[in-house]
PDB file of C-alpha atoms in Angstrom:
ATOM      1  CA  MET A   1      12.357 -22.606   6.091  1.00 61.00           C
ATOM      2  CA  GLU A   2       9.120 -23.934   7.493  1.00 89.00           C
ATOM      3  CA  LYS A   3       5.871 -22.378   6.260  1.00 87.00           C
ATOM      4  CA  LYS A   4       4.866 -20.956   9.670  1.00 87.00           C
ATOM      5  CA  ALA A   5       8.290 -19.410  10.174  1.00 88.00           C
ATOM      6  CA  LEU A   6       8.189 -17.902   6.697  1.00 89.00           C
ATOM      7  CA  LEU A   7       4.723 -16.437   7.315  1.00 86.00           C
ATOM      8  CA  ALA A   8       5.841 -15.050  10.673  1.00 88.00           C
ATOM      9  CA  THR A   9       8.852 -13.427   9.010  1.00 91.00           C
ATOM     10  CA  ALA A  10       6.644 -11.915   6.295  1.00 86.00           C
ATOM     11  CA  ARG A  11       4.216 -10.555   8.917  1.00 89.00           C
ATOM     12  CA  SER A  12       7.068  -9.043  10.897  1.00 91.00           C
ATOM     13  CA  ALA A  13       8.516  -7.437   7.767  1.00 90.00           C
ATOM     14  CA  GLU A  14       5.103  -6.058   6.795  1.00 88.00           C
ATOM     15  CA  ASN A  15       4.574  -4.647  10.280  1.00 91.00           C
ATOM     16  CA  ALA A  16       8.081  -3.166  10.381  1.00 93.00           C
ATOM     17  CA  LEU A  17       7.635  -1.555   6.962  1.00 90.00           C
ATOM     18  CA  SER A  18       4.305  -0.053   8.033  1.00 92.00           C
ATOM     19  CA  VAL A  19       5.817   1.388  11.199  1.00 94.00           C
ATOM     20  CA  ALA A  20       8.822   2.732   9.271  1.00 95.00           C
ATOM     21  CA  VAL A  21       6.599   4.446   6.702  1.00 93.00           C
ATOM     22  CA  LEU A  22       4.431   5.998   9.420  1.00 95.00           C
ATOM     23  CA  ALA A  23       7.529   7.159  11.286  1.00 96.00           C
ATOM     24  CA  LEU A  24       8.942   8.713   8.129  1.00 94.00           C
ATOM     25  CA  MET A  25       5.587  10.342   7.377  1.00 94.00           C
ATOM     26  CA  THR A  26       5.850  11.992  10.779  1.00 95.00           C
ATOM     27  CA  ALA A  27       9.556  12.812  10.680  1.00 95.00           C
ATOM     28  CA  VAL A  28       9.599  14.556   7.296  1.00 94.00           C
ATOM     29  CA  PRO A  29       7.048  17.290   8.176  1.00 94.00           C
ATOM     30  CA  VAL A  30       8.682  17.762  11.596  1.00 95.00           C
ATOM     31  CA  ALA A  31      12.061  18.170   9.898  1.00 94.00           C
ATOM     32  CA  GLU A  32      10.422  20.612   7.459  1.00 94.00           C
ATOM     33  CA  VAL A  33       9.087  22.778  10.305  1.00 94.00           C
ATOM     34  CA  ILE A  34      12.319  22.670  12.295  1.00 95.00           C
ATOM     35  CA  GLY A  35      14.345  23.425   9.173  1.00 94.00           C
ATOM     36  CA  ARG A  36      12.233  26.475   8.373  1.00 93.00           C
ATOM     37  CA  GLU A  37      12.358  27.800  11.928  1.00 94.00           C
ATOM     38  CA  VAL A  38      16.030  27.101  12.634  1.00 94.00           C
ATOM     39  CA  PHE A  39      17.766  27.292   9.245  1.00 93.00           C
ATOM     40  CA  GLY A  40      15.346  29.441   7.269  1.00 92.00           C
ATOM     41  CA  HIS A  41      14.515  26.745   4.715  1.00 90.00           C
ATOM     42  CA  GLY A  42      12.695  23.455   4.848  1.00 89.00           C
ATOM     43  CA  VAL A  43      13.402  20.001   3.495  1.00 88.00           C
ATOM     44  CA  THR A  44      13.480  20.034  -0.292  1.00 88.00           C
ATOM     45  CA  GLY A  45      10.778  17.805  -1.763  1.00 87.00           C
ATOM     46  CA  SER A  46       9.092  17.095   1.555  1.00 90.00           C
ATOM     47  CA  LEU A  47       5.533  17.517   0.271  1.00 89.00           C
ATOM     48  CA  PRO A  48       5.805  15.082  -2.676  1.00 89.00           C
ATOM     49  CA  LEU A  49       7.679  12.654  -0.436  1.00 90.00           C
ATOM     50  CA  VAL A  50       4.910  12.681   2.192  1.00 92.00           C
ATOM     51  CA  GLU A  51       2.321  12.304  -0.576  1.00 90.00           C
ATOM     52  CA  CYS A  52       4.093   9.184  -1.849  1.00 88.00           C
ATOM     53  CA  LEU A  53       4.433   7.804   1.666  1.00 91.00           C
ATOM     54  CA  THR A  54       0.681   8.333   2.101  1.00 92.00           C
ATOM     55  CA  PHE A  55       0.157   6.419  -1.129  1.00 87.00           C
ATOM     56  CA  LEU A  56       2.384   3.601   0.156  1.00 88.00           C
ATOM     57  CA  ILE A  57       0.759   3.410   3.588  1.00 92.00           C
ATOM     58  CA  THR A  58      -2.627   3.051   1.873  1.00 88.00           C
ATOM     59  CA  PHE A  59      -1.464  -0.148   0.205  1.00 85.00           C
ATOM     60  CA  LEU A  60       0.232  -1.384   3.359  1.00 87.00           C
ATOM     61  CA  GLY A  61      -2.943  -0.705   5.357  1.00 87.00           C
ATOM     62  CA  ALA A  62      -4.990  -2.658   2.833  1.00 83.00           C
ATOM     63  CA  ALA A  63      -2.558  -5.563   3.113  1.00 81.00           C
ATOM     64  CA  LEU A  64      -2.765  -5.480   6.917  1.00 84.00           C
ATOM     65  CA  ALA A  65      -6.570  -5.344   6.801  1.00 83.00           C
ATOM     66  CA  THR A  66      -6.637  -8.298   4.431  1.00 79.00           C
ATOM     67  CA  ARG A  67      -4.261 -10.288   6.608  1.00 81.00           C
ATOM     68  CA  SER A  68      -6.437  -9.751   9.672  1.00 80.00           C
ATOM     69  CA  GLU A  69      -9.661 -10.338   7.680  1.00 72.00           C
ATOM     70  CA  GLN A  70     -11.016  -6.895   8.559  1.00 69.00           C
ATOM     71  CA  LEU A  71     -12.244  -5.973   5.087  1.00 69.00           C
ATOM     72  CA  ILE A  72     -15.926  -5.094   4.615  1.00 67.00           C
ATOM     73  CA  VAL A  73     -16.421  -7.745   1.951  1.00 63.00           C
ATOM     74  CA  MET A  74     -15.261 -10.384   4.445  1.00 60.00           C
ATOM     75  CA  VAL A  75     -17.777  -9.252   7.059  1.00 63.00           C
ATOM     76  CA  THR A  76     -20.840  -9.069   4.802  1.00 66.00           C
ATOM     77  CA  PRO A  77     -21.557 -12.847   4.548  1.00 67.00           C
ATOM     78  CA  ALA A  78     -21.869 -13.045   8.336  1.00 72.00           C
ATOM     79  CA  LEU A  79     -24.905 -10.772   8.119  1.00 76.00           C
ATOM     80  CA  LEU A  80     -26.822 -13.152   5.842  1.00 77.00           C
ATOM     81  CA  PRO A  81     -28.606 -16.413   6.587  1.00 82.00           C
ATOM     82  CA  THR A  82     -26.274 -19.412   6.730  1.00 82.00           C
ATOM     83  CA  ARG A  83     -27.621 -21.015   3.554  1.00 85.00           C
ATOM     84  CA  PHE A  84     -26.483 -18.036   1.433  1.00 83.00           C
ATOM     85  CA  ARG A  85     -23.042 -17.571   2.959  1.00 81.00           C
ATOM     86  CA  ASN A  86     -21.019 -20.106   0.969  1.00 83.00           C
ATOM     87  CA  GLY A  87     -22.409 -19.024  -2.393  1.00 86.00           C
ATOM     88  CA  LEU A  88     -21.962 -15.363  -1.592  1.00 82.00           C
ATOM     89  CA  LYS A  89     -18.425 -15.960  -0.349  1.00 79.00           C
ATOM     90  CA  VAL A  90     -17.500 -17.724  -3.605  1.00 86.00           C
ATOM     91  CA  PHE A  91     -19.080 -14.926  -5.646  1.00 87.00           C
ATOM     92  CA  THR A  92     -17.495 -12.046  -3.730  1.00 80.00           C
ATOM     93  CA  SER A  93     -14.102 -13.759  -3.593  1.00 81.00           C
ATOM     94  CA  SER A  94     -14.182 -14.438  -7.344  1.00 90.00           C
ATOM     95  CA  LEU A  95     -15.198 -10.863  -8.055  1.00 89.00           C
ATOM     96  CA  ALA A  96     -12.469  -9.512  -5.763  1.00 82.00           C
ATOM     97  CA  ALA A  97      -9.855 -11.751  -7.408  1.00 88.00           C
ATOM     98  CA  ALA A  98     -10.904 -10.609 -10.887  1.00 93.00           C
ATOM     99  CA  ILE A  99     -10.703  -6.964  -9.850  1.00 90.00           C
ATOM    100  CA  CYS A 100      -7.280  -7.514  -8.278  1.00 85.00           C
ATOM    101  CA  VAL A 101      -5.946  -9.123 -11.461  1.00 91.00           C
ATOM    102  CA  TRP A 102      -7.329  -6.270 -13.566  1.00 92.00           C
ATOM    103  CA  LEU A 103      -5.831  -3.654 -11.227  1.00 89.00           C
ATOM    104  CA  ALA A 104      -2.475  -5.463 -11.167  1.00 88.00           C
ATOM    105  CA  PHE A 105      -2.220  -5.336 -14.964  1.00 91.00           C
ATOM    106  CA  ALA A 106      -3.318  -1.702 -15.047  1.00 92.00           C
ATOM    107  CA  SER A 107      -0.814  -0.768 -12.336  1.00 89.00           C
ATOM    108  CA  LEU A 108       1.983  -2.471 -14.269  1.00 91.00           C
ATOM    109  CA  ASP A 109       1.189  -0.056 -17.099  1.00 92.00           C
ATOM    110  CA  VAL A 110       1.391   2.857 -14.657  1.00 89.00           C
ATOM    111  CA  VAL A 111       4.805   1.677 -13.438  1.00 89.00           C
ATOM    112  CA  ARG A 112       6.024   1.252 -17.033  1.00 91.00           C
ATOM    113  CA  ILE A 113       4.822   4.729 -18.009  1.00 92.00           C
ATOM    114  CA  HIS A 114       6.512   6.357 -15.007  1.00 87.00           C
ATOM    115  CA  HIS A 115       9.691   4.375 -15.636  1.00 88.00           C
ATOM    116  CA  GLU A 116       9.809   5.650 -19.211  1.00 91.00           C
ATOM    117  CA  SER A 117       9.158   9.245 -18.099  1.00 89.00           C
ATOM    118  CA  ALA A 118      12.192   9.154 -15.768  1.00 85.00           C
ATOM    119  CA  GLY A 119      10.648  11.655 -13.318  1.00 86.00           C
ATOM    120  CA  PHE A 120      11.672  12.087  -9.683  1.00 87.00           C
ATOM    121  CA  ILE A 121       9.579  12.579  -6.548  1.00 84.00           C
ATOM    122  CA  ALA A 122      12.262  14.190  -4.432  1.00 81.00           C
ATOM    123  CA  TRP A 123      16.020  13.948  -4.180  1.00 82.00           C
ATOM    124  CA  ILE A 124      16.978  10.870  -6.226  1.00 86.00           C
ATOM    125  CA  ILE A 125      13.784   8.844  -5.682  1.00 85.00           C
ATOM    126  CA  PRO A 126      12.238   7.977  -9.045  1.00 88.00           C
ATOM    127  CA  VAL A 127       8.445   8.148  -9.407  1.00 85.00           C
ATOM    128  CA  TRP A 128       8.320   4.615 -10.813  1.00 85.00           C
ATOM    129  CA  LEU A 129       9.800   3.271  -7.576  1.00 83.00           C
ATOM    130  CA  ALA A 130       6.972   4.795  -5.551  1.00 81.00           C
ATOM    131  CA  VAL A 131       4.265   3.413  -7.818  1.00 84.00           C
ATOM    132  CA  ALA A 132       5.980   0.001  -8.046  1.00 84.00           C
ATOM    133  CA  PHE A 133       4.084  -0.970  -4.890  1.00 77.00           C
ATOM    134  CA  MET A 134       0.775  -0.873  -6.770  1.00 79.00           C
ATOM    135  CA  PRO A 135       1.085  -4.235  -8.556  1.00 78.00           C
ATOM    136  CA  VAL A 136       2.295  -5.865  -5.325  1.00 74.00           C
ATOM    137  CA  GLY A 137      -0.492  -4.327  -3.215  1.00 64.00           C
TER     138      GLY A 137
END
């Protein structure tokens, strides 16, 4: 597959996943309220599920902001004189890359720890699956 087509497919998948997560974040509390009013009980595990979806949408939002170059660190060099921009961009990009690598390794430890603990968020969704987005994000 051509590079542009592959990038377009990845963007579409990222957008679709973001919309699906937001829709689910809305649907679960609505189902909780309707369940309590109509059936006398809500959706089991709805609060931890919405918390994990909020966690996931944070990483998806960061990915979307990065893709559209809307991060604060990307705007800062434009505020400086032209002669400082290239050096500052190299510095900030290097620093950001180092932090991302450090966070990726740390988040792999978090995933490993949750995988070993074998806990569940709600229903049959393991905690490690929810935090598995951290190293990717």
